[in-house]
Tab-separated table of C-alpha atoms in Angstrom:
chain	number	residue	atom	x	y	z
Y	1	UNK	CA	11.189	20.212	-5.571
Y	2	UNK	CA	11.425	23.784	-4.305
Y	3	UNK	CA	14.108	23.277	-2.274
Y	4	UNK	CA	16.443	21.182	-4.867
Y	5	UNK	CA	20.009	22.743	-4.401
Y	6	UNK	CA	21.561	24.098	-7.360
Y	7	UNK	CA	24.590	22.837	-9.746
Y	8	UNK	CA	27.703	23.009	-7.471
Y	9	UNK	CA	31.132	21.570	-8.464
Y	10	UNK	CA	31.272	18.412	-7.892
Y	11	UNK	CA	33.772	16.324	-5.386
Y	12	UNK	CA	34.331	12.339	-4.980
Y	13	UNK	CA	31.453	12.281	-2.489
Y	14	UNK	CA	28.615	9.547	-1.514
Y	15	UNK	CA	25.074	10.671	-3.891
Y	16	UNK	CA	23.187	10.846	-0.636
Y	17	UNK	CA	25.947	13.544	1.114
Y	18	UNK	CA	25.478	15.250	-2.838
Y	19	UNK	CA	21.870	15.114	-2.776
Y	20	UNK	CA	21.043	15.896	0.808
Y	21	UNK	CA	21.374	20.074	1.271
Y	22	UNK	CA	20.133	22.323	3.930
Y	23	UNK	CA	16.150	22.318	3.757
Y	24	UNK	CA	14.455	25.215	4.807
Y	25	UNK	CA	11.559	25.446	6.958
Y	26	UNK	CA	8.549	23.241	6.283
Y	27	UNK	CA	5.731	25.724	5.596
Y	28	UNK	CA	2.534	26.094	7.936
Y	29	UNK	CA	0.726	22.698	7.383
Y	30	UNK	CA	-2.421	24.469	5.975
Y	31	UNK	CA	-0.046	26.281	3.412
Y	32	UNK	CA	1.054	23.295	2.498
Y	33	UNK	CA	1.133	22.096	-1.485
Y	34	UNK	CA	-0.185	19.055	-2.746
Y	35	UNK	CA	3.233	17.637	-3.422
Y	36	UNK	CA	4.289	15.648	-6.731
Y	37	UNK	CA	4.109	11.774	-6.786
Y	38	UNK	CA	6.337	11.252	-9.452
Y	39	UNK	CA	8.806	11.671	-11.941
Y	40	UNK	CA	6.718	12.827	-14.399
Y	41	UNK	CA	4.806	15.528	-12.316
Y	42	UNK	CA	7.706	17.236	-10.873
Y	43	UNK	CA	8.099	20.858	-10.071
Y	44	UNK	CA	5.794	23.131	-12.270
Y	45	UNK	CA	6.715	26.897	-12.107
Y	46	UNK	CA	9.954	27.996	-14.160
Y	47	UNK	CA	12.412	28.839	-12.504
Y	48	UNK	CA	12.567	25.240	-10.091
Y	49	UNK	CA	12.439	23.503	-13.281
Y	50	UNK	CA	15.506	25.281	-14.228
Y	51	UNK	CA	17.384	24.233	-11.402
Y	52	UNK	CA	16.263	21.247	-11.206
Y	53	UNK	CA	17.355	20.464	-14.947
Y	54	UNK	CA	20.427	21.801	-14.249
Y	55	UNK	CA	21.536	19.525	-11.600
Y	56	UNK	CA	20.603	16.785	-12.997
Y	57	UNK	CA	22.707	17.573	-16.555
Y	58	UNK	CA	25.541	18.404	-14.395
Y	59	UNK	CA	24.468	14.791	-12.507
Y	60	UNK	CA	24.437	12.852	-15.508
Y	61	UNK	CA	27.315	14.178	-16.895
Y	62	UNK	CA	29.111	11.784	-14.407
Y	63	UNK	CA	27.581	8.768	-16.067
Y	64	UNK	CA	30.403	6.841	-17.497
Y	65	UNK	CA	30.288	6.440	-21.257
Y	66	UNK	CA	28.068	2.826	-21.736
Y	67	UNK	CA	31.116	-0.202	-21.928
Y	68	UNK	CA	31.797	-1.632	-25.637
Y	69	UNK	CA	29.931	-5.026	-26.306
Y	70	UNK	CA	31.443	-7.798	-24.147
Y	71	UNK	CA	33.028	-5.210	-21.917
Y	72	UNK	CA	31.252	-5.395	-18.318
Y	73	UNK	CA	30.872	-2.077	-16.194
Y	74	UNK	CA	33.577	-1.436	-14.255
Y	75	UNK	CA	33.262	-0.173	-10.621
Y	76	UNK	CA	32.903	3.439	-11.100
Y	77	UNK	CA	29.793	2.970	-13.630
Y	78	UNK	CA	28.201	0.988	-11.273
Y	79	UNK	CA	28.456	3.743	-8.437
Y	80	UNK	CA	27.538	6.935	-10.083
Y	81	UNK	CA	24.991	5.042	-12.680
Y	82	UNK	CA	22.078	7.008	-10.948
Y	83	UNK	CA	23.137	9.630	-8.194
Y	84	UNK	CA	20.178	12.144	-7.789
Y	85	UNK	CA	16.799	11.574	-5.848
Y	86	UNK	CA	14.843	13.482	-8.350
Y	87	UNK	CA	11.767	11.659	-8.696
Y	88	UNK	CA	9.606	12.244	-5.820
Y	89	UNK	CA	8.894	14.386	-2.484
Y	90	UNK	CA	7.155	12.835	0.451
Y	91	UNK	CA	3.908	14.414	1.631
Y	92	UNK	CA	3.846	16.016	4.954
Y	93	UNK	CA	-0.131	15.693	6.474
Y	94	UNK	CA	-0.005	18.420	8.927
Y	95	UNK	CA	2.555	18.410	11.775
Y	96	UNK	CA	2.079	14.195	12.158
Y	97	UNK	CA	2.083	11.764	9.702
Y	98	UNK	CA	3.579	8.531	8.623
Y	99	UNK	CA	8.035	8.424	8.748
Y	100	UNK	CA	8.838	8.533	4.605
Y	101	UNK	CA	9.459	5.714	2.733
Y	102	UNK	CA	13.309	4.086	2.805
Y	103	UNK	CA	14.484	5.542	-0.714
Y	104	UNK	CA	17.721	4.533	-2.089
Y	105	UNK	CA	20.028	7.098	-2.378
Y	106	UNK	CA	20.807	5.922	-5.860
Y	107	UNK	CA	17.375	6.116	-6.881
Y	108	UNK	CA	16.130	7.688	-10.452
Y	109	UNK	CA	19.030	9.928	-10.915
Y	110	UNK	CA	18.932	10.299	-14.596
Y	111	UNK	CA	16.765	12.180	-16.691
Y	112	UNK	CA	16.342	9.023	-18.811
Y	113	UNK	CA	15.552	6.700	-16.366
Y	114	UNK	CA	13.017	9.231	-14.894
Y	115	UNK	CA	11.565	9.871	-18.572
Y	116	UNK	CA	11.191	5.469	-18.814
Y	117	UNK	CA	9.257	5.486	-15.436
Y	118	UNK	CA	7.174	8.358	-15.759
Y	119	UNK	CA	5.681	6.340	-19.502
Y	120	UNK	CA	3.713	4.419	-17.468
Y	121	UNK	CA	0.449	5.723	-15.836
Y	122	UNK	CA	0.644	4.099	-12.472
Y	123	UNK	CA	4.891	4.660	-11.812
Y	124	UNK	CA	3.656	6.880	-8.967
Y	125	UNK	CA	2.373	4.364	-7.475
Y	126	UNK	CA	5.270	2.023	-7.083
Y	127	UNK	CA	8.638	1.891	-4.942
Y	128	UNK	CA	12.125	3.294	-5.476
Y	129	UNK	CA	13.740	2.109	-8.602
Y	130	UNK	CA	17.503	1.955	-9.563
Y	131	UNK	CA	19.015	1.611	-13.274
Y	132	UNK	CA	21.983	-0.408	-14.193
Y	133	UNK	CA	21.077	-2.427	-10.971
Y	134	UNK	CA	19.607	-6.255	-10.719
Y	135	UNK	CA	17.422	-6.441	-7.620
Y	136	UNK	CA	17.956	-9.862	-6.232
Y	137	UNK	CA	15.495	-12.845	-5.285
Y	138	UNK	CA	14.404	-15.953	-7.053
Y	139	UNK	CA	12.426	-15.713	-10.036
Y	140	UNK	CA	9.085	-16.718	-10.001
Y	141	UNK	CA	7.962	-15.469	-13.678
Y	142	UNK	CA	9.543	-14.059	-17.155
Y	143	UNK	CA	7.025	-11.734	-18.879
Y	144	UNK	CA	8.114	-11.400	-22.880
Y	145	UNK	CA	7.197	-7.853	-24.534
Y	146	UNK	CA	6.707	-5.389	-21.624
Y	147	UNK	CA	6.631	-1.848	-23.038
Y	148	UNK	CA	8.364	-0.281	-20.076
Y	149	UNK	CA	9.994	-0.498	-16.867
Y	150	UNK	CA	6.421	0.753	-15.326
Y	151	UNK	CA	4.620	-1.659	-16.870
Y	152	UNK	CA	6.957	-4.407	-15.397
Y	153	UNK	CA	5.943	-2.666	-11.801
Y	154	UNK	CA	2.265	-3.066	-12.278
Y	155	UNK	CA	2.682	-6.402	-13.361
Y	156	UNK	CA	4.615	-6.982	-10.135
Y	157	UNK	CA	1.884	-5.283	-8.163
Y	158	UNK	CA	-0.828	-7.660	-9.584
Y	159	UNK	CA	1.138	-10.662	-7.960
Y	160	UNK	CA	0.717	-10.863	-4.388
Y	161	UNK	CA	4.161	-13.005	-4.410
Y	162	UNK	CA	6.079	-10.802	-6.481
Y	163	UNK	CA	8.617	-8.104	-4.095
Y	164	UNK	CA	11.073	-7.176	-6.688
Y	165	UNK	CA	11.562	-6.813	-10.427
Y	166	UNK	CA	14.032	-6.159	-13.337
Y	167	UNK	CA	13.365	-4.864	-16.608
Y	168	UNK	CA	15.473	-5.391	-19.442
Y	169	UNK	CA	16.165	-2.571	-21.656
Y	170	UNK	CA	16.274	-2.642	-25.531
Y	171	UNK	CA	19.689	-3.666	-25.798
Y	172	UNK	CA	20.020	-6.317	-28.532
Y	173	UNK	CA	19.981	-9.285	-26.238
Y	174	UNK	CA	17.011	-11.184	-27.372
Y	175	UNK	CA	17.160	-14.176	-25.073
Y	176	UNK	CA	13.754	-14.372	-23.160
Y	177	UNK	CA	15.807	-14.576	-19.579
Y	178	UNK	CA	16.217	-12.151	-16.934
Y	179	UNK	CA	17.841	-9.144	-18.179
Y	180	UNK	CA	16.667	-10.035	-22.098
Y	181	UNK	CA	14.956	-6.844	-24.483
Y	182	UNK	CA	11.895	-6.408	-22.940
Y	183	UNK	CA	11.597	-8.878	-20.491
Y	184	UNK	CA	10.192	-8.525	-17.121
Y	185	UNK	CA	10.985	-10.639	-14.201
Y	186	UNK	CA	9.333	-10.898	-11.372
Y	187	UNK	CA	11.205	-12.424	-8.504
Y	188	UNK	CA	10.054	-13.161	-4.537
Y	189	UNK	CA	12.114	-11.969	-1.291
Y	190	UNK	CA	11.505	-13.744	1.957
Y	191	UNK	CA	9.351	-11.804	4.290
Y	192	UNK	CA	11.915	-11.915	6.904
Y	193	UNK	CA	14.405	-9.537	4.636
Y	194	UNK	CA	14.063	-6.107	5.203
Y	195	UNK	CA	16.624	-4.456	2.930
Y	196	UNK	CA	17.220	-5.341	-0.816
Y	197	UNK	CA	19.815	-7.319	-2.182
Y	198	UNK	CA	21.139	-5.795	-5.354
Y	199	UNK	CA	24.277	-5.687	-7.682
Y	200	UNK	CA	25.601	-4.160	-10.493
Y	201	UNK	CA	24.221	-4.961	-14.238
Y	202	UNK	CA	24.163	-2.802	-16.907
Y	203	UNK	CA	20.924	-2.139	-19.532
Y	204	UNK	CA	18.563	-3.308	-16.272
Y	205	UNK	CA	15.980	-1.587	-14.767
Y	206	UNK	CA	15.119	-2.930	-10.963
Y	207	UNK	CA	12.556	-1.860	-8.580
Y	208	UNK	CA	10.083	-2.331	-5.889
Y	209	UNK	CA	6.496	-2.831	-6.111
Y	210	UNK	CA	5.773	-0.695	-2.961
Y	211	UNK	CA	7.818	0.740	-0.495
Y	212	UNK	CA	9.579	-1.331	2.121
Y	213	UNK	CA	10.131	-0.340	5.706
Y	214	UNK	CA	8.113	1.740	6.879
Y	215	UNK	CA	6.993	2.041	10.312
Y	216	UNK	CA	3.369	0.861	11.368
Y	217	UNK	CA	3.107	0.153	7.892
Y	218	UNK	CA	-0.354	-0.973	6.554
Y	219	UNK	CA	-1.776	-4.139	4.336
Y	220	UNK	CA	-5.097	-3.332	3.511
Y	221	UNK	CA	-7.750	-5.238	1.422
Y	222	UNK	CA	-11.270	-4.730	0.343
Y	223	UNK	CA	-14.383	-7.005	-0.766
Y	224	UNK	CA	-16.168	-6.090	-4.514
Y	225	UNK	CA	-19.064	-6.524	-5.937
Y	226	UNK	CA	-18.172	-6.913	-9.522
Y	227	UNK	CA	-21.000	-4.727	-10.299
Y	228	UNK	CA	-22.862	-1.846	-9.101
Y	229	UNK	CA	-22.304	1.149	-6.833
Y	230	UNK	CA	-19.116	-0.880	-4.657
Y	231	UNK	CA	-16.723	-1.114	-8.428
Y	232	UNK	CA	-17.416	2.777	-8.692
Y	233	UNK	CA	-16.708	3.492	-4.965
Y	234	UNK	CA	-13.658	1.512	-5.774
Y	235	UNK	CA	-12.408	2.512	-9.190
Y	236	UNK	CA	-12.793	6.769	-7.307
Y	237	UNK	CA	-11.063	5.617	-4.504
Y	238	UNK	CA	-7.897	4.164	-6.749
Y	239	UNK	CA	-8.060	7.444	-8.757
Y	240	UNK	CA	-7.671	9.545	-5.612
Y	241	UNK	CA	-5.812	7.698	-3.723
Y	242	UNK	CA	-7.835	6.939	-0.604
Y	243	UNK	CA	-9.102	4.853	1.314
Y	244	UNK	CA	-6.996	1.500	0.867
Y	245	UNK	CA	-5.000	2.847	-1.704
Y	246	UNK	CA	-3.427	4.990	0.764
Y	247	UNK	CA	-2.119	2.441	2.358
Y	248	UNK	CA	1.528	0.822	2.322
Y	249	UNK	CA	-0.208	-1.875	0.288
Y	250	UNK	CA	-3.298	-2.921	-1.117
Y	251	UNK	CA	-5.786	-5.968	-2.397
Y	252	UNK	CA	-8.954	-5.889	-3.813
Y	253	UNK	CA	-11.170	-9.312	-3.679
Y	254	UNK	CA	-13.798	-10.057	-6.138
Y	255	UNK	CA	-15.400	-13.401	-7.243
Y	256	UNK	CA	-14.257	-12.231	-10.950
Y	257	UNK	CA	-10.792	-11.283	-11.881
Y	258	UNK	CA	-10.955	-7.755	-13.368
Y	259	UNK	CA	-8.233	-5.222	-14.112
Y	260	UNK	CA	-9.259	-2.049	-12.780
Y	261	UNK	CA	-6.319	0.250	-13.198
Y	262	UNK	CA	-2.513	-0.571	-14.334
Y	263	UNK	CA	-1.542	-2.580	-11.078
Y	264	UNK	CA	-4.544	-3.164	-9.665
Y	265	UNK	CA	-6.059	-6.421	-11.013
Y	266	UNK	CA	-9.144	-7.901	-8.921
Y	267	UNK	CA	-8.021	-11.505	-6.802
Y	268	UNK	CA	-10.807	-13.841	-7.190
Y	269	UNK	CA	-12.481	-16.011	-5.354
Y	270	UNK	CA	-15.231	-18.910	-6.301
Y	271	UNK	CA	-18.536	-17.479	-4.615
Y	272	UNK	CA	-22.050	-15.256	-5.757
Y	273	UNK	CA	-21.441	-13.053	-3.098
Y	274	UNK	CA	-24.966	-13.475	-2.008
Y	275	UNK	CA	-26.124	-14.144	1.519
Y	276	UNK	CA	-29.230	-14.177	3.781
Y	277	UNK	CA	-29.687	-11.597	6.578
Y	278	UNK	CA	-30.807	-13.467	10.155
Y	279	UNK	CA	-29.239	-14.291	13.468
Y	280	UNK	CA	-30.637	-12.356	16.517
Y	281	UNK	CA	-29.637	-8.632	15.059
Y	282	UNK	CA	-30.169	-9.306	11.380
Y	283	UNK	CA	-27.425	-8.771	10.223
Y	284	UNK	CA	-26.314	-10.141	7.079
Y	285	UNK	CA	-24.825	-13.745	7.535
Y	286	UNK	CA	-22.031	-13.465	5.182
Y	287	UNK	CA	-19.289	-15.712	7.445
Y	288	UNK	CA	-18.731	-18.431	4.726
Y	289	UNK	CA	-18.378	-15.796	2.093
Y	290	UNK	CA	-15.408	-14.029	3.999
Y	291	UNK	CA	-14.026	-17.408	5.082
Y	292	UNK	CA	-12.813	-17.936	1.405
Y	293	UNK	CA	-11.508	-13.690	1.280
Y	294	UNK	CA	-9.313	-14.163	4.101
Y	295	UNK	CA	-8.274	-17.609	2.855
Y	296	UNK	CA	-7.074	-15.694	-0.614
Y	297	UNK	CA	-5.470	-12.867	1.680
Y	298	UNK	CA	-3.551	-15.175	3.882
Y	299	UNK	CA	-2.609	-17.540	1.021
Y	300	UNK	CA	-1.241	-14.779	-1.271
Y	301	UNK	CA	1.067	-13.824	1.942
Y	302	UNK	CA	1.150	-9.741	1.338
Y	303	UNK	CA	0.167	-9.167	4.611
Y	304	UNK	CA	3.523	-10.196	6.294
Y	305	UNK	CA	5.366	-7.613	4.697
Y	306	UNK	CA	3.688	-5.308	6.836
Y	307	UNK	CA	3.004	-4.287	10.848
Y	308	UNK	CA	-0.871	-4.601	10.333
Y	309	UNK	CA	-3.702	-5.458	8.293
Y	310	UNK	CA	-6.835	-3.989	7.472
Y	311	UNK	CA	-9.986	-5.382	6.145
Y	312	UNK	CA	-12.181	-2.145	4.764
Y	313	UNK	CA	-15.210	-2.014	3.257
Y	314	UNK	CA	-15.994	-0.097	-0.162
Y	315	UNK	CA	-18.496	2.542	1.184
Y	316	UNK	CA	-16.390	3.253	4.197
Y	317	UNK	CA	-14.819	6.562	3.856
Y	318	UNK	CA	-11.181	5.695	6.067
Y	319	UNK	CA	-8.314	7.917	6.086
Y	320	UNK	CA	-5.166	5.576	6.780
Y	321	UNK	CA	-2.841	8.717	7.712
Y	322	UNK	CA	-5.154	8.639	11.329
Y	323	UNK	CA	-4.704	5.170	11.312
Y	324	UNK	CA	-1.076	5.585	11.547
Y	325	UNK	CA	-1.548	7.911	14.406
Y	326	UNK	CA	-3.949	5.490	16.310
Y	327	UNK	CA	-1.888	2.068	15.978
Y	328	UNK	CA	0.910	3.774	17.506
Y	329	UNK	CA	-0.818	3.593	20.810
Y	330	UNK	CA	-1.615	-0.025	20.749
Y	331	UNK	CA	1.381	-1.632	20.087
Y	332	UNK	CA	1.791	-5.465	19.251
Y	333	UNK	CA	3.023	-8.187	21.457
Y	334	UNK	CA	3.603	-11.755	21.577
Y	335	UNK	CA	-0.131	-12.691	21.961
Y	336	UNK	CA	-1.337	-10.176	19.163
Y	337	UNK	CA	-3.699	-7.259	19.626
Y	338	UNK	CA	-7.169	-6.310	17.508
Y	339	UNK	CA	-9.012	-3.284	17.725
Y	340	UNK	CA	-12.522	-3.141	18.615
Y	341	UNK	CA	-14.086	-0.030	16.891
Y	342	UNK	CA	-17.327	0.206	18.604
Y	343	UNK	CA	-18.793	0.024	22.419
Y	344	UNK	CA	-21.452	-3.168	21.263
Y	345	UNK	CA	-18.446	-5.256	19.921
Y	346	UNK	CA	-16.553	-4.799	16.758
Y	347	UNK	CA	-18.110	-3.854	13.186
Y	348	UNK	CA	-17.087	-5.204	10.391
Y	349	UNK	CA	-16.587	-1.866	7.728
Y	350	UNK	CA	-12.801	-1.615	9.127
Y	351	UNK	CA	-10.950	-4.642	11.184
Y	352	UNK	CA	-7.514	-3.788	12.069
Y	353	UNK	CA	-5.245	-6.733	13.362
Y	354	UNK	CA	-1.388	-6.518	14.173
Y	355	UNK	CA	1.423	-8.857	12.145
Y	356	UNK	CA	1.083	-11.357	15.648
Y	357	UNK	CA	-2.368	-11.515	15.279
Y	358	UNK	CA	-2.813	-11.600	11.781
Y	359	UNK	CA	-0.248	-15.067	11.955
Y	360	UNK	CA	-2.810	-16.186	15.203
Y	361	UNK	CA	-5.799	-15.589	13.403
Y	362	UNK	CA	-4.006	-17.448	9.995
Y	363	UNK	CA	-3.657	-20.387	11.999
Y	364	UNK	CA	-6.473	-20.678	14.175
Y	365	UNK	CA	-9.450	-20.233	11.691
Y	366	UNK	CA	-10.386	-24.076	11.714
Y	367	UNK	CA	-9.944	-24.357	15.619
Y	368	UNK	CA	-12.914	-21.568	15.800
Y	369	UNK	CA	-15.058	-22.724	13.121
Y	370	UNK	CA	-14.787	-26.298	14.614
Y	371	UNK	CA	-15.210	-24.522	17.982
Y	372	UNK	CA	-17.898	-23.190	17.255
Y	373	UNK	CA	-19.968	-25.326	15.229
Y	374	UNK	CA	-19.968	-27.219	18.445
Y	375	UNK	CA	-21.424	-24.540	20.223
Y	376	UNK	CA	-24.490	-23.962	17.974
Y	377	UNK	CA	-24.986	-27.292	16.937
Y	378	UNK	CA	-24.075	-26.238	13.291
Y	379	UNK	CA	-22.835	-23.117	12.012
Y	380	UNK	CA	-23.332	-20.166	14.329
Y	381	UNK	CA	-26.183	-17.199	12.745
Y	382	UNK	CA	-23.348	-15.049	12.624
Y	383	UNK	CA	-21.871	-12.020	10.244
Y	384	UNK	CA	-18.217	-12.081	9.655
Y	385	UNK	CA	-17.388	-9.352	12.043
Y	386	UNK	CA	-19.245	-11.217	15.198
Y	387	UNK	CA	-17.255	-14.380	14.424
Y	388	UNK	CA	-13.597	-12.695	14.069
Y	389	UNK	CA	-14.228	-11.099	17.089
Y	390	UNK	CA	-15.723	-14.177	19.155
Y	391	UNK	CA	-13.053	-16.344	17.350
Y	392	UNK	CA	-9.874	-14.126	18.412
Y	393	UNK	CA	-10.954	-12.912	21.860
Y	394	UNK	CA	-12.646	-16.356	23.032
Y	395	UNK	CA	-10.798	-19.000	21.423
Y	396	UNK	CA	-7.489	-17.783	20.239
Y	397	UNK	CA	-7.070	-15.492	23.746
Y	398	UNK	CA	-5.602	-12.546	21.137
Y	399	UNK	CA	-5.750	-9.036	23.100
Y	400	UNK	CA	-8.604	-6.871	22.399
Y	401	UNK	CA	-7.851	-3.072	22.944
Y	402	UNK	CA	-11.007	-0.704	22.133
Y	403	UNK	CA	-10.464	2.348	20.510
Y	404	UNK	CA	-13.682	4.691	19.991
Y	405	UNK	CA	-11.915	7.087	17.553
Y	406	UNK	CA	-11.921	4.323	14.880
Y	407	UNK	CA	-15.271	3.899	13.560
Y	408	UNK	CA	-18.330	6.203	13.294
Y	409	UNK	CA	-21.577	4.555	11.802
Y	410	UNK	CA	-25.072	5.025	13.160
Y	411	UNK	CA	-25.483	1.439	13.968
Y	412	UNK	CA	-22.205	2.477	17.076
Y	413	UNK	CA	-24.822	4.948	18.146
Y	414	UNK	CA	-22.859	7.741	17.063
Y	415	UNK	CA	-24.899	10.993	16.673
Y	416	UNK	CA	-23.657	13.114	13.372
Y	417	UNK	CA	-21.852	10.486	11.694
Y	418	UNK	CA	-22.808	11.588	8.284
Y	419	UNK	CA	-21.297	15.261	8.476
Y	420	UNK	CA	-17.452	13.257	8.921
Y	421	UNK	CA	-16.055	15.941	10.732
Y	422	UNK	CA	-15.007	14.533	14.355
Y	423	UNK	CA	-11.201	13.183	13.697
Y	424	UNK	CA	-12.699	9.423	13.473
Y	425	UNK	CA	-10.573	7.248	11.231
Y	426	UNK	CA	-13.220	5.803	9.226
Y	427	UNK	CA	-17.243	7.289	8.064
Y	428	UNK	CA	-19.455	4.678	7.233
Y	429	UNK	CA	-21.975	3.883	5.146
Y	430	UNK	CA	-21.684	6.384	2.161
Y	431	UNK	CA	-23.001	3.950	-0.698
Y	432	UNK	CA	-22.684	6.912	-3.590
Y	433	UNK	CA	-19.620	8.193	-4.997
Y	434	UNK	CA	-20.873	11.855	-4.502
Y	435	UNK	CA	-21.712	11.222	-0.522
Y	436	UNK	CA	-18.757	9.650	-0.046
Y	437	UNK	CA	-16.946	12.235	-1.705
Y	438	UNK	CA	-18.456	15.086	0.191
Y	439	UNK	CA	-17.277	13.070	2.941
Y	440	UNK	CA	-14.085	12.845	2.266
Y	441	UNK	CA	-13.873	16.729	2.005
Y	442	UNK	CA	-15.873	17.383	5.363
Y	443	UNK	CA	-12.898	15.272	7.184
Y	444	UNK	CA	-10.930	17.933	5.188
Y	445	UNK	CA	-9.410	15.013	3.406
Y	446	UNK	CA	-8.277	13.063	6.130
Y	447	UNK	CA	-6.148	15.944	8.053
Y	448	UNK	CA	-5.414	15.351	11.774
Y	449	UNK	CA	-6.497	18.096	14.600
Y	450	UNK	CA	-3.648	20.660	14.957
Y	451	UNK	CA	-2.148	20.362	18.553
Y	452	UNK	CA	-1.453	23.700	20.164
């Protein structure tokens, strides 16, 4: 980064007091670089390249020398093994956005470690990683002949149980355990912890799959047809990075399992996807179909590793960095909270629940349908987004708080909706990946309105 300090002589000092420095003043949001999101795409003009090159030799200089076979690491290797947070900056939106990620101060120090990330396409898109450093948790799978540490991450981020993995290095162990050449494990952490547990262990790679802690962070998930104009709306949002792949975490549902991208592998559920349109607004009556999505969502768990969870449509254009902004003025309680998006009752292109509710709603599906069938003598004519919102406000008594800057769609009666350029978190429909593009850059990608 710009800003990087330069080689200084070093002093027995903790890596985060080394790293830290005075930073200068954040430039005017609208001057504003796109920042880099990883090792591999660091600084680009000469001269903070230079620096930055010479820091970390002088950094890595301080490595130990690697201990003779048999010979374990002693203390000092394990506390200087990787001192310099070189691998990426954190994007400032404006003058608000979301608080930065909790990076170890330990993370990606050395050039080499950086170099073995940045090999795999989709490292950017993962959490902090450490090297010479076994992330603890209890192993849930050993995966033989991983080419690299990145790889191991975007096998982690396929699993919705996997929080943690290790990757052993080519070190002439060829036992197919944790630590062994090559291996990748992938290894679960109770929802409840909030920090990792890690220790010392030379010729390991360790990292996280996404970022942990971060404030009103977001879970967000997605419904695809295998086929057709919703798989390219999908595959330009994961090679932008919007939409739900903005988000803290993400999960797209299919009824086929499909690898889209490194790390992003479809979860699949047993349906066609196909449903009538009926009830009194006909509206398409796709309940039973989203019964079985939020079955996979809440079964694969992802969601409580985060403050709330979004359900998002493919061809709605939604900029998560408002989101952010908006949840912070419903906050959750005991009972749970849902946001309705629209004055006729909510719409179903973007549902956003809290972590209470999401553990209500987890819980209470069966007491609604049951309710309900009751009610309408058989199953009700309903669309998904009429029965979550009956369901939590009527049956499970969770708190509904409206919020009119979430959603603008024509069928909220909202005048304009196509030119995206009102501060509304989400655009929908935009069923082309040109419209929704042109979109996206109307909402000037998402910014939020400067505040004088």
């Amino acid at each position: 980064p710009q800003w990087a300090p330069k080689p200084r002589q070093r002093r027995p000092v903790a890596s985060a007091e080394r790293v830290a420095g005075p930073r200068p003043e954040a430039p005017s949001p609208r001057a504003m670089p796109s920042p880099p999101c990883c090792a591999g795409e660091m600084a680009s003009d000469e001269t903070s390249r230079r620096e930055e090159e010479g820091f970390l030799a002088a950094d890595a200089a301080a490595v130990p020398p690697r201990p003779r076979a048999g010979q374990k690491p002693g203390r000092a290797g394990a506390a200087v093994a990787c001192g310099v947070l070189a691998a990426c900056t954190v994007a400032l939106h404006w003058q608000i956005t979301r608080p930065p990620a909790k990076v170890s101060t330990s993370s990606l120090a050395v050039v080499g470690l950086a170099e073995k990330l940045s090999s795999a396409s989709d490292m950017g898109r993962c959490g902090w990683s450490e090297e010479h450093m076994d992330f603890q948790g209890t192993d849930i799978a050993h995966l033989s002949n991983i080419s690299d540490a990145g790889t191991c991450c975007a096998q982690c981020q396929e699993n919705p149980r996997c929080r943690v993995w290790m990757y052993g290095e080519k070190e002439g162990n060829s036992d197919f355990t944790d630590g062994g050449d090559r291996v990748c494990t992938l290894r679960f952490v109770d929802p409840s912890s909030k920090f990792v547990d890690k220790k010392p262990r030379w010729g390991v790679v360790s990292g996280l799959p996404f970022d942990w802690v971060r404030h009103n962070s977001l879970f967000c998930f997605a419904l695809m047809q295998p086929r057709g104009y919703e798989r390219e709306l999908i595959a330009l949002q994961h090679r932008k990075r919007w939409s739900l792949f903005d988000c803290d975490e993400y999960q797209v549902v299919s009824n086929e399992s499909m690898q889209l991208a490194p790390g992003l592998r479809t979860v699949a559920i047993t349906s066609d996807l196909k449903c009538e349109k009926g009830g009194e607004f006909g509206t398409a009556l796709n309940n039973d179909i989203f019964a079985l999505v939020w079955k996979q969502v809440i079964d694969g768990g992802r969601y409580k590793y985060n403050d709330w969870t979004v359900k998002v449509d493919p061809d709605c254009a939604f900029f998560p960095q408002r989101l952010r902004v908006a949840v912070a003025f419903h906050p959750d309680t005991y009972h749970g909270i849902y946001l309705n998006n629209c004055k006729f009752g909510l719409h179903g292109p973007l549902e956003i629940l809290s972590g209470a509710a999401m553990d209500i709603w987890s819980a209470g599906y069966e007491r609604c349908r049951l309710h309900f069938n009751e009610v309408c003598s058989g199953p009700c004519l309903w669309g998904e987004d009429m029965f979550f919102d009956q369901c939590m406000l009527k049956v499970l008594q969770v708190h509904r708080s409206d919020d009119w800057n979430l959603l603008s769609e024509p069928h909220c009666d909202n005048p304009g909706w196509e030119k995206c350029s009102d501060h509304k978190v989400a655009f929908h429909p935009f069923k082309t990946t040109s419209k929704y593009e042109e979109c996206v850059a109307a909402a000037d990608y998402g910014s939020l309105p400067l505040v004088a």
